[in-house]
Amino acid sequence: IERLRAEPPELLFITGDFVWQKWDNRDAMANMRRFIEPLVSNFGIYAVLGNHDGDQVGPYISATHVQLIEGETRTIDIRGEKVDLIGVPGANRNDPIGPQLRALEQRDTPSLRIALAHYPDTLHNVAAAKPHLFFAGHTHGGQICLPNGFPPLTHDSLPRKYAKGIHRVDDTWFIVTRGLGYTNIPVRMFCPSEIIEVILE
């Protein structure tokens, strides 16, 4: 957070799972606020929810400076350039994005179109919109991996190589972060937490 505040990024994305406990998040809200309140970005902080967040966390996020785009699309302006943002639902992966996505599919692609998702395997939900970048989380990179980094468990339907890292899928850069936390077992093995910085030139 200190580094982030010293050198704010142009955009900051959070791909869900703000909290761990699915059924009663009230005790986690204070910690969540302590984490997100110091975050800064020159052109906004955007987020989607994760499967652990459910629909309960959304109102708490919306009351902060983080802009929740769960199931929505936004077009923002960065120094005169239009950037499309697509928020793929993560609290419930079956929630639709809505007619806005169909409108994007029919429109010429701007200089930059970015999709945020919790689940990596929802890439196919927005493929027709041709995002340049697709950011996801959910897998924790496997969290507990073999010494060569192989993730035995990913909780995703894509091949294991897509559980973390940066890949090229057709014309989209497919970026899956290992994230900062863990689930169930409070340990990481051969899979350290991370924040991914992407520099566009």
PDB file of N, CA, C and O in Angstrom, residues 88-152:
ATOM      1  N   VAL A  88     -17.639  -8.797 -15.143  1.00  0.00           N
ATOM      2  CA  VAL A  88     -18.259 -10.119 -15.234  1.00  0.00           C
ATOM      3  C   VAL A  88     -18.719 -10.530 -13.837  1.00  0.00           C
ATOM      4  O   VAL A  88     -17.927 -10.488 -12.897  1.00  0.00           O
ATOM      5  N   PRO A  89     -19.991 -10.934 -13.662  1.00  0.00           N
ATOM      6  CA  PRO A  89     -20.474 -11.280 -12.320  1.00  0.00           C
ATOM      7  C   PRO A  89     -19.637 -12.377 -11.663  1.00  0.00           C
ATOM      8  O   PRO A  89     -19.245 -13.349 -12.314  1.00  0.00           O
ATOM      9  N   GLY A  90     -19.367 -12.206 -10.358  1.00  0.00           N
ATOM     10  CA  GLY A  90     -18.588 -13.198  -9.626  1.00  0.00           C
ATOM     11  C   GLY A  90     -19.279 -13.708  -8.381  1.00  0.00           C
ATOM     12  O   GLY A  90     -19.019 -14.805  -7.924  1.00  0.00           O
ATOM     13  N   ALA A  91     -20.174 -12.881  -7.811  1.00  0.00           N
ATOM     14  CA  ALA A  91     -20.912 -13.343  -6.641  1.00  0.00           C
ATOM     15  C   ALA A  91     -21.766 -14.539  -7.022  1.00  0.00           C
ATOM     16  O   ALA A  91     -21.865 -15.522  -6.289  1.00  0.00           O
ATOM     17  N   ASN A  92     -22.375 -14.478  -8.183  1.00  0.00           N
ATOM     18  CA  ASN A  92     -23.092 -15.608  -8.775  1.00  0.00           C
ATOM     19  C   ASN A  92     -22.714 -15.660 -10.243  1.00  0.00           C
ATOM     20  O   ASN A  92     -23.102 -14.800 -11.022  1.00  0.00           O
ATOM     21  N   ARG A  93     -21.950 -16.657 -10.627  1.00  0.00           N
ATOM     22  CA  ARG A  93     -21.402 -16.710 -11.979  1.00  0.00           C
ATOM     23  C   ARG A  93     -22.481 -16.833 -13.042  1.00  0.00           C
ATOM     24  O   ARG A  93     -22.200 -16.641 -14.225  1.00  0.00           O
ATOM     25  N   ASN A  94     -23.720 -17.125 -12.665  1.00  0.00           N
ATOM     26  CA  ASN A  94     -24.808 -17.236 -13.632  1.00  0.00           C
ATOM     27  C   ASN A  94     -25.563 -15.932 -13.831  1.00  0.00           C
ATOM     28  O   ASN A  94     -26.458 -15.863 -14.676  1.00  0.00           O
ATOM     29  N   ASP A  95     -25.226 -14.889 -13.064  1.00  0.00           N
ATOM     30  CA  ASP A  95     -25.870 -13.598 -13.270  1.00  0.00           C
ATOM     31  C   ASP A  95     -25.460 -13.029 -14.625  1.00  0.00           C
ATOM     32  O   ASP A  95     -24.290 -13.106 -15.013  1.00  0.00           O
ATOM     33  N   PRO A  96     -26.400 -12.452 -15.372  1.00  0.00           N
ATOM     34  CA  PRO A  96     -26.052 -11.895 -16.688  1.00  0.00           C
ATOM     35  C   PRO A  96     -25.367 -10.543 -16.560  1.00  0.00           C
ATOM     36  O   PRO A  96     -25.531  -9.841 -15.563  1.00  0.00           O
ATOM     37  N   ILE A  97     -24.602 -10.186 -17.557  1.00  0.00           N
ATOM     38  CA  ILE A  97     -24.005  -8.858 -17.608  1.00  0.00           C
ATOM     39  C   ILE A  97     -25.052  -7.842 -18.052  1.00  0.00           C
ATOM     40  O   ILE A  97     -25.021  -6.702 -17.651  1.00  0.00           O
ATOM     41  N   GLY A  98     -25.998  -8.270 -18.881  1.00  0.00           N
ATOM     42  CA  GLY A  98     -27.068  -7.369 -19.299  1.00  0.00           C
ATOM     43  C   GLY A  98     -26.891  -6.887 -20.718  1.00  0.00           C
ATOM     44  O   GLY A  98     -25.914  -7.211 -21.397  1.00  0.00           O
ATOM     45  N   PRO A  99     -27.841  -6.086 -21.185  1.00  0.00           N
ATOM     46  CA  PRO A  99     -27.820  -5.643 -22.583  1.00  0.00           C
ATOM     47  C   PRO A  99     -26.638  -4.769 -22.934  1.00  0.00           C
ATOM     48  O   PRO A  99     -26.308  -4.606 -24.106  1.00  0.00           O
ATOM     49  N   GLN A 100     -26.001  -4.169 -21.912  1.00  0.00           N
ATOM     50  CA  GLN A 100     -24.848  -3.314 -22.192  1.00  0.00           C
ATOM     51  C   GLN A 100     -23.748  -4.078 -22.916  1.00  0.00           C
ATOM     52  O   GLN A 100     -23.066  -3.549 -23.789  1.00  0.00           O
ATOM     53  N   LEU A 101     -23.559  -5.362 -22.549  1.00  0.00           N
ATOM     54  CA  LEU A 101     -22.513  -6.161 -23.182  1.00  0.00           C
ATOM     55  C   LEU A 101     -22.829  -6.367 -24.657  1.00  0.00           C
ATOM     56  O   LEU A 101     -21.934  -6.288 -25.500  1.00  0.00           O
ATOM     57  N   ARG A 102     -24.072  -6.636 -24.989  1.00  0.00           N
ATOM     58  CA  ARG A 102     -24.450  -6.816 -26.398  1.00  0.00           C
ATOM     59  C   ARG A 102     -24.180  -5.543 -27.174  1.00  0.00           C
ATOM     60  O   ARG A 102     -23.760  -5.582 -28.326  1.00  0.00           O
ATOM     61  N   ALA A 103     -24.428  -4.400 -26.549  1.00  0.00           N
ATOM     62  CA  ALA A 103     -24.155  -3.123 -27.224  1.00  0.00           C
ATOM     63  C   ALA A 103     -22.665  -2.973 -27.498  1.00  0.00           C
ATOM     64  O   ALA A 103     -22.261  -2.501 -28.563  1.00  0.00           O
ATOM     65  N   LEU A 104     -21.835  -3.389 -26.534  1.00  0.00           N
ATOM     66  CA  LEU A 104     -20.387  -3.324 -26.751  1.00  0.00           C
ATOM     67  C   LEU A 104     -19.954  -4.222 -27.890  1.00  0.00           C
ATOM     68  O   LEU A 104     -19.081  -3.864 -28.682  1.00  0.00           O
ATOM     69  N   GLU A 105     -20.560  -5.398 -27.972  1.00  0.00           N
ATOM     70  CA  GLU A 105     -20.193  -6.351 -29.019  1.00  0.00           C
ATOM     71  C   GLU A 105     -20.448  -5.775 -30.415  1.00  0.00           C
ATOM     72  O   GLU A 105     -19.738  -6.106 -31.360  1.00  0.00           O
ATOM     73  N   GLN A 106     -21.454  -4.904 -30.530  1.00  0.00           N
ATOM     74  CA  GLN A 106     -21.805  -4.327 -31.825  1.00  0.00           C
ATOM     75  C   GLN A 106     -20.990  -3.076 -32.153  1.00  0.00           C
ATOM     76  O   GLN A 106     -20.993  -2.617 -33.284  1.00  0.00           O
ATOM     77  N   ARG A 107     -20.316  -2.537 -31.145  1.00  0.00           N
ATOM     78  CA  ARG A 107     -19.593  -1.283 -31.312  1.00  0.00           C
ATOM     79  C   ARG A 107     -18.145  -1.541 -31.685  1.00  0.00           C
ATOM     80  O   ARG A 107     -17.579  -2.566 -31.320  1.00  0.00           O
ATOM     81  N   ASP A 108     -17.560  -0.627 -32.391  1.00  0.00           N
ATOM     82  CA  ASP A 108     -16.133  -0.738 -32.694  1.00  0.00           C
ATOM     83  C   ASP A 108     -15.338  -0.781 -31.394  1.00  0.00           C
ATOM     84  O   ASP A 108     -15.633  -0.047 -30.444  1.00  0.00           O
ATOM     85  N   THR A 109     -14.322  -1.633 -31.367  1.00  0.00           N
ATOM     86  CA  THR A 109     -13.491  -1.747 -30.173  1.00  0.00           C
ATOM     87  C   THR A 109     -12.647  -0.488 -30.013  1.00  0.00           C
ATOM     88  O   THR A 109     -11.996  -0.046 -30.959  1.00  0.00           O
ATOM     89  N   PRO A 110     -12.660   0.133 -28.819  1.00  0.00           N
ATOM     90  CA  PRO A 110     -11.833   1.327 -28.612  1.00  0.00           C
ATOM     91  C   PRO A 110     -10.366   0.939 -28.498  1.00  0.00           C
ATOM     92  O   PRO A 110      -9.984  -0.207 -28.695  1.00  0.00           O
ATOM     93  N   SER A 111      -9.548   1.928 -28.155  1.00  0.00           N
ATOM     94  CA  SER A 111      -8.120   1.650 -28.035  1.00  0.00           C
ATOM     95  C   SER A 111      -7.840   0.625 -26.958  1.00  0.00           C
ATOM     96  O   SER A 111      -6.849  -0.096 -27.009  1.00  0.00           O
ATOM     97  N   LEU A 112      -8.732   0.539 -25.945  1.00  0.00           N
ATOM     98  CA  LEU A 112      -8.523  -0.428 -24.871  1.00  0.00           C
ATOM     99  C   LEU A 112      -9.870  -0.891 -24.313  1.00  0.00           C
ATOM    100  O   LEU A 112     -10.728  -0.077 -23.979  1.00  0.00           O
ATOM    101  N   ARG A 113     -10.050  -2.205 -24.241  1.00  0.00           N
ATOM    102  CA  ARG A 113     -11.248  -2.804 -23.648  1.00  0.00           C
ATOM    103  C   ARG A 113     -10.786  -3.844 -22.630  1.00  0.00           C
ATOM    104  O   ARG A 113     -10.027  -4.756 -22.967  1.00  0.00           O
ATOM    105  N   ILE A 114     -11.235  -3.701 -21.387  1.00  0.00           N
ATOM    106  CA  ILE A 114     -10.768  -4.523 -20.281  1.00  0.00           C
ATOM    107  C   ILE A 114     -11.953  -5.211 -19.614  1.00  0.00           C
ATOM    108  O   ILE A 114     -12.963  -4.564 -19.318  1.00  0.00           O
ATOM    109  N   ALA A 115     -11.827  -6.508 -19.365  1.00  0.00           N
ATOM    110  CA  ALA A 115     -12.840  -7.256 -18.633  1.00  0.00           C
ATOM    111  C   ALA A 115     -12.286  -7.653 -17.270  1.00  0.00           C
ATOM    112  O   ALA A 115     -11.139  -8.097 -17.171  1.00  0.00           O
ATOM    113  N   LEU A 116     -13.107  -7.484 -16.231  1.00  0.00           N
ATOM    114  CA  LEU A 116     -12.765  -7.928 -14.873  1.00  0.00           C
ATOM    115  C   LEU A 116     -13.684  -9.081 -14.523  1.00  0.00           C
ATOM    116  O   LEU A 116     -14.900  -8.986 -14.696  1.00  0.00           O
ATOM    117  N   ALA A 117     -13.114 -10.152 -14.012  1.00  0.00           N
ATOM    118  CA  ALA A 117     -13.905 -11.317 -13.635  1.00  0.00           C
ATOM    119  C   ALA A 117     -13.317 -11.935 -12.384  1.00  0.00           C
ATOM    120  O   ALA A 117     -12.129 -11.762 -12.098  1.00  0.00           O
ATOM    121  N   HIS A 118     -14.138 -12.662 -11.665  1.00  0.00           N
ATOM    122  CA  HIS A 118     -13.602 -13.449 -10.563  1.00  0.00           C
ATOM    123  C   HIS A 118     -13.133 -14.799 -11.086  1.00  0.00           C
ATOM    124  O   HIS A 118     -12.008 -15.215 -10.832  1.00  0.00           O
ATOM    125  N   TYR A 119     -13.985 -15.456 -11.845  1.00  0.00           N
ATOM    126  CA  TYR A 119     -13.668 -16.799 -12.355  1.00  0.00           C
ATOM    127  C   TYR A 119     -12.927 -16.722 -13.689  1.00  0.00           C
ATOM    128  O   TYR A 119     -13.433 -16.131 -14.646  1.00  0.00           O
ATOM    129  N   PRO A 120     -11.762 -17.357 -13.807  1.00  0.00           N
ATOM    130  CA  PRO A 120     -11.067 -17.363 -15.105  1.00  0.00           C
ATOM    131  C   PRO A 120     -11.898 -17.970 -16.227  1.00  0.00           C
ATOM    132  O   PRO A 120     -11.865 -17.486 -17.360  1.00  0.00           O
ATOM    133  N   ASP A 121     -12.661 -19.024 -15.921  1.00  0.00           N
ATOM    134  CA  ASP A 121     -13.352 -19.709 -17.013  1.00  0.00           C
ATOM    135  C   ASP A 121     -14.602 -18.973 -17.504  1.00  0.00           C
ATOM    136  O   ASP A 121     -15.338 -19.491 -18.345  1.00  0.00           O
ATOM    137  N   THR A 122     -14.817 -17.731 -17.028  1.00  0.00           N
ATOM    138  CA  THR A 122     -15.892 -16.927 -17.601  1.00  0.00           C
ATOM    139  C   THR A 122     -15.405 -16.087 -18.780  1.00  0.00           C
ATOM    140  O   THR A 122     -16.153 -15.263 -19.303  1.00  0.00           O
ATOM    141  N   LEU A 123     -14.177 -16.322 -19.208  1.00  0.00           N
ATOM    142  CA  LEU A 123     -13.658 -15.616 -20.388  1.00  0.00           C
ATOM    143  C   LEU A 123     -14.612 -15.784 -21.566  1.00  0.00           C
ATOM    144  O   LEU A 123     -14.847 -14.846 -22.326  1.00  0.00           O
ATOM    145  N   HIS A 124     -15.159 -16.998 -21.738  1.00  0.00           N
ATOM    146  CA  HIS A 124     -16.028 -17.231 -22.896  1.00  0.00           C
ATOM    147  C   HIS A 124     -17.291 -16.371 -22.833  1.00  0.00           C
ATOM    148  O   HIS A 124     -17.908 -16.103 -23.862  1.00  0.00           O
ATOM    149  N   ASN A 125     -17.681 -15.904 -21.637  1.00  0.00           N
ATOM    150  CA  ASN A 125     -18.885 -15.065 -21.511  1.00  0.00           C
ATOM    151  C   ASN A 125     -18.724 -13.712 -22.193  1.00  0.00           C
ATOM    152  O   ASN A 125     -19.727 -13.082 -22.558  1.00  0.00           O
ATOM    153  N   VAL A 126     -17.489 -13.252 -22.310  1.00  0.00           N
ATOM    154  CA  VAL A 126     -17.253 -11.919 -22.885  1.00  0.00           C
ATOM    155  C   VAL A 126     -16.390 -11.976 -24.139  1.00  0.00           C
ATOM    156  O   VAL A 126     -15.996 -10.940 -24.661  1.00  0.00           O
ATOM    157  N   ALA A 127     -16.114 -13.168 -24.631  1.00  0.00           N
ATOM    158  CA  ALA A 127     -15.208 -13.313 -25.784  1.00  0.00           C
ATOM    159  C   ALA A 127     -15.702 -12.530 -26.995  1.00  0.00           C
ATOM    160  O   ALA A 127     -14.902 -11.950 -27.744  1.00  0.00           O
ATOM    161  N   ALA A 128     -17.018 -12.482 -27.206  1.00  0.00           N
ATOM    162  CA  ALA A 128     -17.560 -11.794 -28.377  1.00  0.00           C
ATOM    163  C   ALA A 128     -17.312 -10.290 -28.327  1.00  0.00           C
ATOM    164  O   ALA A 128     -17.319  -9.614 -29.363  1.00  0.00           O
ATOM    165  N   ALA A 129     -17.093  -9.748 -27.120  1.00  0.00           N
ATOM    166  CA  ALA A 129     -16.792  -8.319 -26.979  1.00  0.00           C
ATOM    167  C   ALA A 129     -15.328  -8.009 -27.268  1.00  0.00           C
ATOM    168  O   ALA A 129     -14.934  -6.854 -27.296  1.00  0.00           O
ATOM    169  N   LYS A 130     -14.517  -9.044 -27.443  1.00  0.00           N
ATOM    170  CA  LYS A 130     -13.098  -8.919 -27.802  1.00  0.00           C
ATOM    171  C   LYS A 130     -12.307  -8.008 -26.861  1.00  0.00           C
ATOM    172  O   LYS A 130     -11.722  -7.011 -27.287  1.00  0.00           O
ATOM    173  N   PRO A 131     -12.281  -8.343 -25.578  1.00  0.00           N
ATOM    174  CA  PRO A 131     -11.465  -7.524 -24.668  1.00  0.00           C
ATOM    175  C   PRO A 131      -9.981  -7.686 -24.974  1.00  0.00           C
ATOM    176  O   PRO A 131      -9.529  -8.775 -25.331  1.00  0.00           O
ATOM    177  N   HIS A 132      -9.247  -6.614 -24.844  1.00  0.00           N
ATOM    178  CA  HIS A 132      -7.792  -6.692 -25.009  1.00  0.00           C
ATOM    179  C   HIS A 132      -7.154  -7.357 -23.796  1.00  0.00           C
ATOM    180  O   HIS A 132      -6.170  -8.086 -23.916  1.00  0.00           O
ATOM    181  N   LEU A 133      -7.727  -7.060 -22.598  1.00  0.00           N
ATOM    182  CA  LEU A 133      -7.208  -7.608 -21.345  1.00  0.00           C
ATOM    183  C   LEU A 133      -8.364  -8.238 -20.573  1.00  0.00           C
ATOM    184  O   LEU A 133      -9.462  -7.676 -20.522  1.00  0.00           O
ATOM    185  N   PHE A 134      -8.092  -9.387 -19.972  1.00  0.00           N
ATOM    186  CA  PHE A 134      -9.080 -10.058 -19.139  1.00  0.00           C
ATOM    187  C   PHE A 134      -8.395 -10.403 -17.827  1.00  0.00           C
ATOM    188  O   PHE A 134      -7.443 -11.185 -17.800  1.00  0.00           O
ATOM    189  N   PHE A 135      -8.853  -9.782 -16.724  1.00  0.00           N
ATOM    190  CA  PHE A 135      -8.264 -10.017 -15.410  1.00  0.00           C
ATOM    191  C   PHE A 135      -9.187 -10.918 -14.589  1.00  0.00           C
ATOM    192  O   PHE A 135     -10.402 -10.717 -14.572  1.00  0.00           O
ATOM    193  N   ALA A 136      -8.613 -11.897 -13.897  1.00  0.00           N
ATOM    194  CA  ALA A 136      -9.393 -12.807 -13.062  1.00  0.00           C
ATOM    195  C   ALA A 136      -8.594 -13.204 -11.830  1.00  0.00           C
ATOM    196  O   ALA A 136      -7.398 -12.925 -11.718  1.00  0.00           O
ATOM    197  N   GLY A 137      -9.271 -13.882 -10.907  1.00  0.00           N
ATOM    198  CA  GLY A 137      -8.641 -14.378  -9.679  1.00  0.00           C
ATOM    199  C   GLY A 137      -9.158 -15.762  -9.362  1.00  0.00           C
ATOM    200  O   GLY A 137      -9.004 -16.675 -10.129  1.00  0.00           O
ATOM    201  N   HIS A 138      -9.783 -15.903  -8.206  1.00  0.00           N
ATOM    202  CA  HIS A 138     -10.498 -17.093  -7.755  1.00  0.00           C
ATOM    203  C   HIS A 138      -9.610 -18.294  -7.415  1.00  0.00           C
ATOM    204  O   HIS A 138      -9.785 -18.935  -6.394  1.00  0.00           O
ATOM    205  N   THR A 139      -8.659 -18.629  -8.259  1.00  0.00           N
ATOM    206  CA  THR A 139      -7.899 -19.877  -8.109  1.00  0.00           C
ATOM    207  C   THR A 139      -6.834 -19.801  -7.020  1.00  0.00           C
ATOM    208  O   THR A 139      -6.343 -20.839  -6.572  1.00  0.00           O
ATOM    209  N   HIS A 140      -6.417 -18.600  -6.628  1.00  0.00           N
ATOM    210  CA  HIS A 140      -5.276 -18.386  -5.715  1.00  0.00           C
ATOM    211  C   HIS A 140      -4.004 -18.992  -6.303  1.00  0.00           C
ATOM    212  O   HIS A 140      -3.044 -19.265  -5.587  1.00  0.00           O
ATOM    213  N   GLY A 141      -4.018 -19.238  -7.622  1.00  0.00           N
ATOM    214  CA  GLY A 141      -2.870 -19.880  -8.268  1.00  0.00           C
ATOM    215  C   GLY A 141      -2.697 -21.327  -7.854  1.00  0.00           C
ATOM    216  O   GLY A 141      -1.695 -21.957  -8.153  1.00  0.00           O
ATOM    217  N   GLY A 142      -3.693 -21.873  -7.165  1.00  0.00           N
ATOM    218  CA  GLY A 142      -3.595 -23.221  -6.604  1.00  0.00           C
ATOM    219  C   GLY A 142      -3.402 -23.200  -5.099  1.00  0.00           C
ATOM    220  O   GLY A 142      -3.735 -24.145  -4.407  1.00  0.00           O
ATOM    221  N   GLN A 143      -2.803 -22.105  -4.608  1.00  0.00           N
ATOM    222  CA  GLN A 143      -2.530 -21.865  -3.167  1.00  0.00           C
ATOM    223  C   GLN A 143      -1.513 -22.840  -2.587  1.00  0.00           C
ATOM    224  O   GLN A 143      -0.518 -22.441  -2.015  1.00  0.00           O
ATOM    225  N   ILE A 144      -1.774 -24.135  -2.722  1.00  0.00           N
ATOM    226  CA  ILE A 144      -0.813 -25.152  -2.273  1.00  0.00           C
ATOM    227  C   ILE A 144      -0.400 -25.937  -3.510  1.00  0.00           C
ATOM    228  O   ILE A 144      -1.187 -26.709  -4.065  1.00  0.00           O
ATOM    229  N   CYS A 145       0.823 -25.698  -3.956  1.00  0.00           N
ATOM    230  CA  CYS A 145       1.305 -26.278  -5.210  1.00  0.00           C
ATOM    231  C   CYS A 145       2.466 -27.234  -4.960  1.00  0.00           C
ATOM    232  O   CYS A 145       3.059 -27.251  -3.879  1.00  0.00           O
ATOM    233  N   LEU A 146       2.782 -27.992  -5.969  1.00  0.00           N
ATOM    234  CA  LEU A 146       3.967 -28.841  -5.924  1.00  0.00           C
ATOM    235  C   LEU A 146       5.205 -27.970  -6.096  1.00  0.00           C
ATOM    236  O   LEU A 146       5.112 -26.807  -6.530  1.00  0.00           O
ATOM    237  N   PRO A 147       6.392 -28.493  -5.782  1.00  0.00           N
ATOM    238  CA  PRO A 147       7.599 -27.661  -5.877  1.00  0.00           C
ATOM    239  C   PRO A 147       7.835 -27.033  -7.245  1.00  0.00           C
ATOM    240  O   PRO A 147       8.455 -25.981  -7.348  1.00  0.00           O
ATOM    241  N   ASN A 148       7.310 -27.653  -8.315  1.00  0.00           N
ATOM    242  CA  ASN A 148       7.474 -27.065  -9.650  1.00  0.00           C
ATOM    243  C   ASN A 148       6.385 -26.041  -9.974  1.00  0.00           C
ATOM    244  O   ASN A 148       6.298 -25.537 -11.087  1.00  0.00           O
ATOM    245  N   GLY A 149       5.523 -25.728  -8.987  1.00  0.00           N
ATOM    246  CA  GLY A 149       4.462 -24.757  -9.190  1.00  0.00           C
ATOM    247  C   GLY A 149       3.170 -25.340  -9.711  1.00  0.00           C
ATOM    248  O   GLY A 149       2.191 -24.614  -9.903  1.00  0.00           O
ATOM    249  N   PHE A 150       3.110 -26.639  -9.931  1.00  0.00           N
ATOM    250  CA  PHE A 150       1.910 -27.284 -10.460  1.00  0.00           C
ATOM    251  C   PHE A 150       0.782 -27.226  -9.423  1.00  0.00           C
ATOM    252  O   PHE A 150       0.970 -27.646  -8.279  1.00  0.00           O
ATOM    253  N   PRO A 151      -0.392 -26.700  -9.798  1.00  0.00           N
ATOM    254  CA  PRO A 151      -1.504 -26.608  -8.842  1.00  0.00           C
ATOM    255  C   PRO A 151      -2.420 -27.831  -8.921  1.00  0.00           C
ATOM    256  O   PRO A 151      -3.148 -27.995  -9.892  1.00  0.00           O
ATOM    257  N   PRO A 152      -2.418 -28.714  -7.927  1.00  0.00           N
ATOM    258  CA  PRO A 152      -3.311 -29.877  -7.958  1.00  0.00           C
ATOM    259  C   PRO A 152      -4.786 -29.498  -7.964  1.00  0.00           C
ATOM    260  O   PRO A 152      -5.611 -30.200  -8.525  1.00  0.00           O
TER     261      PRO A 152
END
